[in-house]
Coordinates of C-alpha atoms and ligand atoms in Angstrom, one line a residue:
M1 CA 0.0 0.0 0.0
S2 CA 1.2 3.5 -0.7
I3 CA 0.0 6.7 0.7
L4 CA -1.0 9.3 -1.9
N5 CA -1.1 12.9 -0.9
L6 CA -3.9 14.4 -2.9
A7 CA -3.3 17.8 -1.3
L8 CA -7.0 17.9 -0.3
K9 CA -7.0 20.1 2.8
G10 CA -4.5 17.9 4.6
V11 CA -6.5 14.7 4.1
S12 CA -4.7 11.7 2.7
L13 CA -6.3 8.6 1.2
Q14 CA -5.1 5.1 1.4
R15 CA -5.5 2.7 -1.5
N16 CA -4.4 -0.7 -2.8
K17 CA -1.6 -1.1 -5.3
M18 CA -2.3 -1.6 -9.0
D19 CA -0.3 -3.2 -11.8
D20 CA 3.2 -1.8 -12.2
I21 CA 2.5 -0.2 -15.6
L22 CA -0.7 1.5 -14.4
E23 CA 1.2 2.5 -11.2
D24 CA 3.8 4.3 -13.3
I25 CA 1.1 6.1 -15.3
F26 CA -0.6 7.1 -12.1
K27 CA 2.5 8.4 -10.5
S28 CA 3.4 10.6 -13.6
K29 CA 0.2 12.6 -13.1
N30 CA 0.2 15.4 -10.5
T31 CA -3.3 16.6 -10.2
L32 CA -6.7 14.9 -9.9
E33 CA -7.6 16.6 -13.2
E34 CA -4.7 14.9 -15.0
I35 CA -5.6 11.5 -13.5
R36 CA -9.2 11.9 -14.5
L37 CA -8.2 12.6 -18.2
A38 CA -5.8 9.7 -18.2
A39 CA -8.5 7.4 -16.9
E40 CA -10.9 8.5 -19.6
G41 CA -8.3 7.4 -22.3
N42 CA -7.3 4.2 -20.5
K43 CA -10.3 2.0 -19.4
Q44 CA -8.0 -0.4 -17.6
L45 CA -6.6 2.4 -15.5
A46 CA -10.1 3.6 -14.6
I47 CA -11.3 0.1 -13.5
Q48 CA -8.1 -0.6 -11.6
L49 CA -8.2 2.8 -9.8
R50 CA -11.7 2.3 -8.7
K51 CA -10.9 -1.2 -7.4
S52 CA -7.8 0.0 -5.5
I53 CA -9.8 2.3 -3.3
E54 CA -12.7 0.0 -2.7
E55 CA -11.3 -1.4 0.5
V56 CA -10.7 2.0 2.0
Q57 CA -14.1 3.1 1.0
L58 CA -15.6 0.2 2.8
E59 CA -13.7 1.0 5.9
L60 CA -14.7 4.7 5.7
R61 CA -18.3 3.8 5.4
M62 CA -18.1 2.0 8.7
V63 CA -16.3 4.6 10.6
R64 CA -17.3 8.0 9.4
W65 CA -16.7 11.2 11.3
N66 CA -18.4 14.4 10.8
T67 CA -16.4 17.3 9.6
Q68 CA -14.6 19.4 12.1
S69 CA -17.0 21.5 14.2
H70 CA -17.2 23.5 17.4
S71 CA -18.1 22.2 20.8
K72 CA -18.6 24.2 23.9
A73 CA -16.9 21.5 26.0
L74 CA -14.1 20.5 23.7
G75 CA -13.3 23.7 21.8
N76 CA -12.7 24.0 18.1
N77 CA -11.0 20.8 17.0
A78 CA -13.8 18.5 17.7
Y79 CA -14.8 15.6 15.6
F80 CA -18.1 13.9 16.2
Y81 CA -19.3 10.5 15.3
E82 CA -22.1 10.8 12.8
G83 CA -25.6 10.5 14.2
M84 CA -24.5 11.3 17.8
S85 CA -25.5 14.6 19.2
E86 CA -22.9 17.0 20.5
Y87 CA -24.8 17.4 23.7
Y88 CA -24.9 13.7 24.3
L89 CA -21.2 13.5 24.0
S90 CA -20.5 16.4 26.2
E91 CA -22.9 15.2 28.8
L92 CA -21.2 11.8 28.8
L93 CA -17.9 13.5 29.4
R94 CA -19.3 15.6 32.2
Y95 CA -20.8 12.5 33.9
N96 CA -17.5 10.7 33.5
Y97 CA -15.7 13.5 35.2
A98 CA -18.2 13.8 38.0
F99 CA -18.0 10.1 38.8
R100 CA -14.2 10.0 38.6
T101 CA -13.8 12.8 41.0
E102 CA -16.7 11.6 43.3
I103 CA -18.1 15.0 42.9
L104 CA -21.7 13.6 43.3
Y105 CA -20.9 12.1 46.7
K106 CA -19.3 15.2 47.9
H107 CA -21.8 17.7 46.8
L108 CA -25.1 15.8 47.1
E109 CA -24.2 13.5 49.9
L110 CA -25.8 10.9 47.7
K111 CA -23.6 8.1 49.0
K112 CA -25.9 8.0 52.0
C113 CA -29.0 7.8 49.9
L114 CA -27.6 5.1 47.8
D115 CA -27.0 2.8 50.7
E116 CA -30.5 1.5 51.3
N117 CA -29.9 -0.2 54.6
E118 CA -28.8 2.9 56.3
M119 CA -31.9 4.8 55.1
P120 CA -34.5 5.1 57.9
R121 CA -37.8 3.5 56.8
D122 CA -40.9 5.5 57.5
N123 CA -43.2 2.7 58.6
I124 CA -46.2 5.0 59.1
N125 CA -46.2 6.1 55.5
R126 CA -45.4 2.6 54.4
Y127 CA -48.3 0.8 56.1
L128 CA -51.0 3.4 56.6
E129 CA -53.3 4.9 54.0
K130 CA -53.4 8.7 54.3
S131 CA -56.9 8.7 52.9
N132 CA -58.6 12.1 53.0
R133 CA -57.8 15.1 55.2
Y134 CA -60.7 14.3 57.5
N135 CA -59.2 11.1 58.6
I136 CA -56.7 12.0 61.2
A137 CA -55.5 8.5 62.2
H138 CA -52.3 8.9 60.2
Q139 CA -51.3 12.2 61.9
R140 CA -52.4 11.0 65.3
I141 CA -50.1 8.0 65.1
R142 CA -47.2 10.1 63.9
R143 CA -47.7 12.6 66.7
I144 CA -47.8 9.8 69.3
K145 CA -44.6 8.3 68.0
K146 CA -42.9 11.7 68.3
R147 CA -44.2 12.1 71.8
I148 CA -42.9 8.7 72.8
T149 CA -39.5 9.5 71.2
S150 CA -39.2 12.6 73.3
T151 CA -40.1 11.1 76.7
K152 CA -37.3 10.5 79.1
S153 CA -38.8 7.4 80.4
K154 CA -36.5 4.4 79.9
E155 CA -39.4 2.0 79.3
I156 CA -42.7 2.5 77.6
L157 CA -45.8 0.4 78.5
F158 CA -48.6 -0.3 76.0
Y159 CA -52.0 -1.6 77.1
I160 CA -53.9 -2.8 74.1
D161 CA -57.4 -4.2 73.6
G162 CA -60.2 -4.5 71.1
S163 CA -63.8 -5.6 71.1
V164 CA -66.9 -6.0 68.9
R165 CA -70.5 -5.1 69.7
D166 CA -73.7 -6.3 68.1
Q167 CA -72.0 -9.1 66.3
G168 CA -74.2 -10.8 63.7
T169 CA -76.3 -7.8 63.1
E170 CA -76.2 -4.8 60.7
N171 CA -75.3 -2.6 63.6
I172 CA -72.0 -4.4 64.2
A173 CA -69.3 -2.1 65.5
S174 CA -65.8 -2.6 66.6
I175 CA -63.3 -0.4 68.5
F176 CA -59.7 -1.1 69.5
G177 CA -57.6 1.0 71.8
I178 CA -54.1 1.6 72.9
M179 CA -53.0 3.4 76.1
I180 CA -49.4 4.3 76.6
Y181 CA -47.7 4.9 79.9
D182 CA -44.2 5.7 81.0
D183 CA -42.3 3.7 83.7
D184 CA -44.0 5.6 86.5
N185 CA -47.4 4.6 85.1
R186 CA -48.1 8.1 83.9
L187 CA -50.3 8.3 80.8
I188 CA -48.4 9.5 77.8
D189 CA -51.1 9.2 75.2
K190 CA -54.0 7.1 74.1
Y191 CA -55.4 6.0 70.7
F192 CA -58.8 4.7 69.8
S193 CA -60.0 3.7 66.4
T194 CA -62.8 1.8 64.6
L195 CA -62.7 -1.1 62.2
E196 CA -64.3 -1.8 58.9
Q197 CA -64.8 -5.1 57.1
W198 CA -64.1 -8.6 58.4
I199 CA -65.0 -7.4 61.9
T200 CA -64.0 -9.8 64.7
A201 CA -62.7 -9.4 68.2
I202 CA -59.4 -11.0 67.1
K203 CA -59.1 -8.6 64.2
A204 CA -59.6 -5.6 66.6
E205 CA -56.9 -7.0 68.9
T206 CA -54.6 -7.6 66.0
M207 CA -55.1 -4.1 64.7
A208 CA -54.3 -2.7 68.1
F209 CA -51.0 -4.7 68.1
F210 CA -50.2 -3.6 64.5
T211 CA -50.8 0.1 65.3
T212 CA -48.7 -0.2 68.4
L213 CA -45.8 -1.4 66.4
L214 CA -46.1 1.6 64.2
M215 CA -45.8 3.9 67.2
I216 CA -42.7 2.4 68.7
P217 CA -39.6 4.5 67.9
P218 CA -36.4 2.6 67.1
G219 CA -34.3 1.6 70.1
K220 CA -36.9 2.4 72.8
K221 CA -37.6 -0.4 75.2
C222 CA -41.3 -1.3 75.1
T223 CA -43.6 -3.7 76.8
I224 CA -47.0 -4.6 75.3
Y225 CA -49.8 -5.9 77.5
T226 CA -52.6 -7.9 75.7
D227 CA -55.2 -10.4 76.8
C228 CA -55.3 -12.0 73.3
Q229 CA -53.7 -15.4 73.1
N230 CA -53.9 -15.4 69.4
I231 CA -51.5 -12.4 69.2
I232 CA -49.0 -14.0 71.6
N233 CA -49.1 -17.3 69.6
N234 CA -48.5 -15.6 66.2
Y235 CA -45.9 -13.3 67.7
N236 CA -43.9 -16.2 69.1
L237 CA -44.2 -18.0 65.7
L238 CA -43.0 -15.0 63.7
T239 CA -40.1 -14.2 66.0
S240 CA -39.0 -17.8 66.6
N241 CA -35.4 -18.6 66.0
I242 CA -36.1 -22.1 65.1
I243 CA -39.1 -22.0 62.8
V244 CA -39.1 -20.0 59.6
T245 CA -42.6 -18.9 58.6
T246 CA -43.2 -18.9 54.9
T247 CA -45.9 -17.0 52.9
R248 CA -47.9 -20.2 52.8
D249 CA -47.8 -20.5 56.6
I250 CA -49.2 -17.0 57.1
L251 CA -51.8 -17.4 54.4
K252 CA -53.0 -20.4 56.4
F253 CA -53.8 -18.3 59.5
S254 CA -57.5 -18.6 59.9
N255 CA -58.0 -14.8 59.6
N256 CA -56.3 -11.4 59.3
N257 CA -53.5 -12.9 57.3
A258 CA -52.9 -9.7 55.4
I259 CA -52.2 -7.7 58.5
W260 CA -49.9 -10.4 59.9
F261 CA -47.7 -10.0 56.8
N262 CA -47.4 -6.3 57.7
I263 CA -46.6 -7.2 61.3
K264 CA -44.0 -9.7 60.2
D265 CA -42.3 -7.0 58.1
L266 CA -42.3 -4.7 61.2
L267 CA -41.0 -7.3 63.5
E268 CA -38.1 -8.0 61.2
D269 CA -36.8 -4.5 62.0
Q270 CA -33.9 -5.1 64.3
M271 CA -34.3 -1.7 65.9
L272 CA -37.5 -2.7 67.7
D273 CA -37.0 -3.6 71.3
I274 CA -40.3 -5.1 72.4
Q275 CA -41.7 -7.6 74.8
L276 CA -45.2 -9.1 75.0
V277 CA -47.0 -9.8 78.2
K278 CA -50.2 -11.8 78.4
V279 CA -52.8 -10.4 80.8
D280 CA -55.5 -12.8 82.0
A281 CA -58.8 -11.9 80.5
H282 CA -60.6 -11.3 83.7
S283 CA -57.8 -10.3 85.9
H284 CA -57.5 -7.2 88.1
D285 CA -54.8 -5.5 86.1
I286 CA -56.0 -1.9 86.7
L287 CA -54.4 -0.5 83.6
H288 CA -55.7 -3.2 81.3
N289 CA -59.2 -2.8 82.7
Q290 CA -58.8 0.9 82.0
V291 CA -58.4 0.3 78.3
D292 CA -61.3 -2.1 78.3
K293 CA -63.5 0.5 80.0
E294 CA -62.5 3.4 77.7
I295 CA -63.3 1.2 74.7
K296 CA -66.7 0.4 76.2
D297 CA -67.4 4.1 76.8
R298 CA -66.8 4.9 73.2
Y299 CA -69.5 2.7 71.8
G300 CA -72.3 4.7 70.5
L301 CA -69.9 7.5 69.8
E302 CA -67.7 5.6 67.4
Y303 CA -68.5 7.9 64.5
N304 CA -66.2 10.4 66.3
L305 CA -63.2 8.0 65.9
A306 CA -60.9 7.8 63.0
N307 CA -60.6 4.7 61.0
T308 CA -57.1 3.3 60.9
L309 CA -56.7 2.4 57.2
V310 CA -54.0 -0.2 56.6
K311 CA -51.8 -0.3 53.5
Y312 CA -51.0 -3.8 52.6
N313 CA -47.5 -3.3 51.6
A314 CA -45.4 -6.1 53.0
E315 CA -42.4 -7.4 51.1
Q316 CA -43.6 -10.9 51.4
Y317 CA -47.2 -10.3 50.3
R318 CA -46.9 -7.9 47.4
F319 CA -50.2 -8.8 45.7
P320 CA -52.9 -9.5 48.2
L321 CA -55.9 -11.5 47.1
V322 CA -58.9 -9.3 46.5
W323 CA -62.5 -10.3 45.9
N324 CA -64.8 -7.8 44.3
G325 CA -62.7 -5.0 45.7
H326 CA -62.6 -6.5 49.2
L327 CA -59.4 -7.8 50.5
V328 CA -59.7 -11.5 51.5
E329 CA -58.5 -11.6 55.1
M330 CA -59.3 -15.2 55.9
N331 CA -57.8 -18.5 55.0
I332 CA -58.1 -18.5 51.3
R333 CA -59.2 -22.1 51.0
W334 CA -62.0 -21.4 53.4
F335 CA -63.0 -18.4 51.5
I336 CA -63.3 -20.3 48.2
R337 CA -65.3 -22.9 50.0
L338 CA -67.6 -20.2 51.3
I339 CA -68.1 -18.7 47.9
T340 CA -69.0 -22.0 46.4
R341 CA -71.5 -22.7 49.1
V342 CA -73.1 -19.3 49.0
E343 CA -73.4 -19.7 45.3
G344 CA -75.2 -23.0 46.0
L345 CA -77.5 -21.5 48.6
E346 CA -78.4 -18.6 46.2
K347 CA -79.2 -21.1 43.5
F348 CA -81.4 -23.0 45.8
L349 CA -83.2 -20.0 47.1
N350 CA -83.8 -18.8 43.6
L351 CA -85.8 -21.9 42.7
N352 CA -89.4 -21.1 42.1
R353 CA -90.5 -23.4 44.8
N354 CA -88.5 -21.4 47.3
K355 CA -89.8 -18.0 46.4
R356 CA -91.5 -17.6 49.8
Y357 CA -88.3 -18.1 51.7
R358 CA -86.7 -15.2 49.9
S359 CA -88.9 -12.9 51.9
L360 CA -89.7 -14.9 55.0
D361 CA -87.2 -15.2 57.9
V362 CA -85.8 -18.8 58.0
E363 CA -83.1 -20.1 60.3
W364 CA -81.2 -22.0 57.6
N365 CA -78.4 -23.3 59.8
I366 CA -81.0 -25.3 61.8
V367 CA -82.5 -26.6 58.6
F368 CA -79.3 -27.9 57.4
L369 CA -78.2 -29.3 60.7
Y370 CA -81.5 -31.2 60.8
L371 CA -80.9 -32.6 57.3
N372 CA -77.4 -33.8 58.2
K373 CA -78.2 -34.9 61.7
Q374 CA -75.9 -37.8 62.4
E375 CA -77.4 -40.8 64.1
K376 CA -75.5 -42.4 66.9
E377 CA -74.4 -45.4 64.8
E378 CA -73.4 -43.2 61.9
K379 CA -69.9 -42.1 61.3
T380 CA -68.5 -39.4 58.9
F381 CA -67.6 -41.8 56.2
S382 CA -70.1 -44.5 56.6
S383 CA -73.9 -44.7 56.6
S384 CA -76.6 -47.2 56.6
K385 CA -79.4 -47.8 54.1
Y386 CA -82.0 -46.7 56.7
I387 CA -80.3 -43.5 57.5
E388 CA -79.7 -42.7 53.8
K389 CA -83.4 -43.3 53.1
Q390 CA -84.4 -40.9 56.0
K391 CA -82.1 -38.2 54.7
W392 CA -83.4 -38.7 51.2
M393 CA -87.0 -38.3 52.4
K394 CA -86.1 -35.1 54.3
V395 CA -84.5 -33.6 51.2
Q396 CA -87.5 -34.7 49.2
R397 CA -89.7 -32.8 51.6
L398 CA -87.5 -29.7 51.6
I399 CA -87.7 -29.5 47.8
E400 CA -91.3 -30.5 47.7
E401 CA -90.7 -33.5 45.6
I402 CA -92.4 -36.3 47.5
P403 CA -94.2 -38.6 45.1
T404 CA -97.6 -36.9 45.2
I405 CA -100.0 -37.6 42.4
E406 CA -99.1 -34.3 40.7
Q407 CA -95.5 -35.3 40.9
L408 CA -96.2 -38.8 39.5
K409 CA -98.0 -37.2 36.6
K410 CA -94.6 -35.8 35.5
S411 CA -93.3 -39.3 34.8
S412 CA -96.4 -41.4 34.2
Y413 CA -99.1 -39.0 32.9
D414 CA -100.9 -41.9 31.1
I415 CA -101.6 -43.6 34.4
Y416 CA -102.3 -40.8 36.8
R417 CA -104.0 -38.4 34.5
D418 CA -107.4 -38.8 36.2
F419 CA -106.2 -39.4 39.8
R420 CA -107.2 -37.0 42.5
C421 CA -106.2 -36.9 46.2
V422 CA -106.8 -40.4 47.5
V423 CA -108.0 -39.1 50.8
C424 CA -110.7 -36.7 49.7
N425 CA -111.1 -37.8 46.1
K426 CA -111.8 -34.2 45.2
K427 CA -108.7 -32.0 44.8
K428 CA -105.5 -32.3 42.9
E429 CA -102.9 -33.7 45.2
D430 CA -99.8 -31.5 45.2
F431 CA -97.3 -31.2 48.0
I432 CA -99.3 -28.7 50.0
H433 CA -102.6 -30.5 49.6
V434 CA -101.1 -33.7 51.2
W435 CA -100.9 -31.8 54.5
T436 CA -103.9 -29.5 54.2
C437 CA -106.5 -31.9 52.8
R438 CA -109.6 -31.4 54.8
Y439 CA -109.8 -35.0 55.8
N440 CA -106.4 -34.7 57.4
R441 CA -107.2 -31.5 59.2
K442 CA -108.1 -33.2 62.5
K443 CA -104.9 -35.2 62.5
M444 CA -102.8 -32.2 61.8
K445 CA -104.4 -30.2 64.6
F446 CA -103.5 -33.0 66.9
I447 CA -99.9 -33.1 65.7
I448 CA -99.5 -29.4 66.1
E449 CA -100.9 -29.5 69.6
K450 CA -98.6 -32.3 70.6
Y451 CA -95.7 -30.4 69.0
V452 CA -96.4 -27.2 71.0
E453 CA -96.8 -29.3 74.2
R454 CA -93.5 -31.0 73.5
L455 CA -91.8 -27.6 73.1
R456 CA -93.3 -26.4 76.3
L457 CA -92.0 -29.5 78.1
F458 CA -88.5 -29.1 76.6
L459 CA -88.4 -25.6 78.0
L460 CA -89.7 -26.8 81.3
E461 CA -86.9 -29.4 81.4
K462 CA -84.4 -26.5 81.1
G463 CA -86.1 -24.7 84.0
I464 CA -88.2 -22.3 82.1
K465 CA -91.6 -22.5 83.7
D466 CA -93.5 -19.5 82.6
V467 CA -94.2 -20.5 79.0
T468 CA -97.8 -21.0 78.2
T469 CA -99.3 -22.8 75.3
K470 CA -101.1 -19.7 74.2
E471 CA -97.8 -17.8 74.1
L472 CA -96.4 -20.3 71.7
F473 CA -99.4 -20.3 69.5
D474 CA -99.2 -16.5 69.4
L475 CA -95.9 -16.8 67.6
G476 CA -98.0 -17.4 64.5
V477 CA -95.9 -20.1 63.0
F478 CA -98.1 -23.1 63.7
G479 CA -101.0 -22.3 61.4
N480 CA -102.5 -25.4 59.8
R481 CA -103.7 -23.5 56.7
F482 CA -101.3 -22.7 54.0
T483 CA -100.7 -19.0 53.2
N484 CA -98.0 -17.5 51.0
D485 CA -97.1 -14.6 53.2
K486 CA -96.6 -16.4 56.5
L487 CA -94.7 -19.4 57.7
N488 CA -96.9 -22.1 58.9
F489 CA -96.9 -25.7 59.9
V490 CA -96.3 -27.0 56.3
D491 CA -93.0 -25.3 56.4
L492 CA -92.1 -27.1 59.6
I493 CA -93.0 -30.4 57.9
K494 CA -90.6 -29.4 55.1
G495 CA -87.9 -28.9 57.7
I496 CA -87.9 -25.1 57.5
F497 CA -87.3 -23.5 60.9
P498 CA -88.8 -20.1 61.4
S499 CA -86.5 -17.3 62.8
Q500 CA -89.3 -16.2 65.1
L501 CA -89.3 -19.5 66.9
Y502 CA -85.5 -19.6 66.9
K503 CA -85.3 -16.2 68.6
F504 CA -88.1 -17.1 71.0
I505 CA -86.3 -20.2 72.2
L506 CA -82.9 -18.5 72.4
G507 CA -84.5 -15.6 74.3
K508 CA -86.0 -18.0 76.9
L509 CA -82.8 -20.1 77.3
G510 CA -80.3 -17.3 77.2
N511 CA -77.2 -16.9 75.0
N512 CA -75.1 -19.2 77.0
Q513 CA -77.3 -22.2 76.2
K514 CA -76.9 -21.9 72.4
N515 CA -76.0 -25.6 71.9
S516 CA -78.9 -27.1 73.8
A517 CA -81.2 -24.6 72.0
V518 CA -79.9 -26.0 68.7
D519 CA -80.4 -29.5 69.8
M520 CA -83.9 -28.7 70.9
R521 CA -84.8 -27.3 67.5
I522 CA -83.4 -30.2 65.6
N523 CA -85.3 -32.5 67.8
L524 CA -88.5 -30.7 67.1
L525 CA -88.1 -30.9 63.4
Q526 CA -87.3 -34.5 63.7
Y527 CA -90.5 -35.0 65.7
V528 CA -92.6 -33.3 63.0
F529 CA -91.0 -35.4 60.3
E530 CA -91.7 -38.7 62.0
E531 CA -95.1 -37.9 63.3
T532 CA -96.4 -36.6 60.0
K533 CA -94.9 -39.7 58.3
I534 CA -96.7 -42.1 60.5
Q535 CA -100.0 -40.3 60.7
I536 CA -100.5 -38.7 57.3
W537 CA -98.0 -39.7 54.6
G538 CA -98.0 -43.4 55.6
P539 CA -101.8 -43.9 55.5
R540 CA -102.0 -41.9 52.3
C541 CA -99.4 -44.2 50.6
E542 CA -101.4 -47.3 51.7
L543 CA -104.5 -45.9 50.2
L544 CA -102.8 -45.2 46.9
N545 CA -101.2 -48.7 46.9
R546 CA -104.6 -50.2 47.3
L547 CA -106.0 -48.1 44.6
E548 CA -103.2 -49.0 42.2
K549 CA -103.7 -52.7 42.9
E550 CA -107.4 -52.3 42.1
Y551 CA -106.6 -50.7 38.8
G552 CA -103.9 -53.3 38.1
I553 CA -101.1 -50.8 37.9
T554 CA -97.7 -52.6 38.2
K555 CA -94.2 -51.3 38.5
Q556 CA -93.6 -52.1 34.8
N557 CA -96.5 -49.9 33.9
K558 CA -95.0 -47.0 35.8
K559 CA -91.6 -47.4 34.0
K560 CA -93.2 -47.2 30.6
P561 CA -92.6 -43.9 28.9
D562 CA -95.6 -41.7 28.2
S563 CA -97.2 -42.0 24.8
M564 CA -100.7 -40.4 24.9
F565 CA -101.8 -37.0 26.0
L566 CA -98.3 -35.5 25.5
E567 CA -99.7 -32.1 24.7
E568 CA -102.0 -32.0 27.6
K569 CA -99.1 -33.1 29.9
R570 CA -96.8 -30.4 28.7
E571 CA -99.4 -27.7 29.1
E572 CA -100.2 -28.8 32.7
I573 CA -96.6 -28.9 33.7
T574 CA -95.2 -25.9 32.0
N575 CA -98.1 -23.6 32.9
R576 CA -96.7 -22.8 36.3
P577 CA -95.8 -19.2 36.9
I578 CA -92.2 -18.2 37.4
C579 CA -91.3 -15.8 40.2
F580 CA -88.4 -13.4 39.8
N581 CA -89.2 -11.5 43.0
R582 CA -86.2 -10.9 45.3
R583 CA -83.9 -13.3 43.6
Y584 CA -80.4 -13.5 45.0
E585 CA -77.5 -12.4 42.9
F586 CA -73.8 -11.9 42.9
L587 CA -73.1 -13.7 46.1
E588 CA -74.8 -11.2 48.3
G589 CA -74.3 -13.5 51.2
V590 CA -70.5 -13.3 50.9
R591 CA -70.6 -9.6 50.5
D592 CA -72.7 -9.1 53.6
G593 CA -70.4 -11.4 55.4
V594 CA -67.4 -9.3 54.5
L595 CA -69.0 -6.1 55.4
L596 CA -71.2 -6.8 58.4
V597 CA -71.4 -10.2 59.9
F598 CA -68.5 -12.5 60.4
F599 CA -68.6 -16.0 59.0
Y600 CA -68.3 -18.3 61.9
Y601 CA -72.1 -18.2 62.3
F602 CA -72.6 -17.9 58.6
T603 CA -70.4 -20.7 57.6
L604 CA -72.3 -23.0 59.9
T605 CA -75.3 -22.2 57.8
L606 CA -73.5 -22.9 54.6
V607 CA -71.4 -25.9 55.5
T608 CA -74.3 -28.1 54.7
V609 CA -75.8 -26.3 51.7
G610 CA -73.4 -28.0 49.3
K611 CA -74.5 -31.3 50.5
V612 CA -78.1 -30.6 50.0
L613 CA -77.5 -29.6 46.4
R614 CA -75.4 -32.6 45.7
V615 CA -78.2 -35.0 46.7
Ligands
ZN701 ZN1 -107.5 -34.3 49.7

């Protein structure tokens, strides 16, 4: 390769060597003009020349610099890479300089900021929702923390408690409270707040504990007094040196798992110096009783209290489970089970035949407990033919599908087309008629009287003497005529238990006798079931059997598919009105459960619903 100076503003070009002859011709020319002329006459020279610079051209195409230009940072003799802005380059140089001289550290003290572990974490901002300016919980907690920080007391004592009022009703309310003392038992400050959603006593206690952790300044020695064993247990679990609690473990907590994730995060802070002390629930600890009293005093005035709004922001539980906008705060598996069951109950209640129960008050948990009542010889995974049959009959009654004539018409219209009630020979025999047929009225009256007497004796056995038969009849649930707008004895035959009666019995027995009250009710339902079977349904079936024999109807006849009267059958069966009144939708039960009533009671109701629908 030779370097040819083309005298072009001090730029030289590199090219490959050509043939010797052509090289000689090339060298004899001094200017570009002369070379151009020579190449026009000599084609070989032109081709070879073009070829000789190809390689350099290629290289130049890859690395091309802009022409000389001016840069503020670099002065006049600056060459820039094509496509790259001048500012970008000068910025790059400036950053390079700044980092090399650690100018950033020196001037901005950024070194401190970059080291995350040394940065103090603001737990109050991290775990509490600021909400609107009318909610002062956030500010209150911050102020209390400041106050605790500035006290000279070596140790701080926290007394925490929480409670619920009117559980199971729409007026449910919950308040938790924290009272803070110094080591001379002088009150430093106190904090009271209300709860929303998933209200339970344990949640109130847990919230009190969580809020306390937010108030504790780093390094301060603190003792927390609580009467809640659940908090102590979970605290010991989370701070254990031996057991590691995983996300899965906390999700398996029966409730409040989202808050416990936050608490776990807070407890992992090594700066906290805390100790938990269990106070006996009914002890004479004056300070603990004081919190309890102050909480009680605030009921009825709870609208004055701020609502402590938690931000679920724990490292370990970044994406909490939410259902229709409500955080799921219970064991997730239980929750899914609950949803499925409420769905089942809703479907069941939406059936046309249950339209009355959508507006009447029924104690469903008693109904399902009665359906699933386990006999003594029965175990969870085994059953006998007899018990199975009993259950089947109970369910048949509940869904009004005992084999009445009207029911039989559905499968064997040919045979039963002209059949009427076998007792009175007059009316169509549907489910309600079986029990209200005028020829059965006397028997029914007798059964009802015996039922009421039995209930009175039950109560007497429990020491309740002042119940009169009249008082029981006045409840208005033992009518022997069927009406749509009231519960009556036919409902009891189906196994439906009226709320009025439920409340009456519970009122007489008192809240502490809940279990025996439940037993009593199931017993009563069982009694109605057996008595009506013996006195009314049994004899009726005998009559029908006799009649069928007379007509020569055999089992084979019944199994035959219908052939005649198909139109007539369809009309009779499909001409029943559909009722859309007060249908349940969108799992209202679960929603109510989240917002108002807690599930323990509700779950009881629903545990059995699934089973009913599976039958
Ligand atoms: Zn009749």
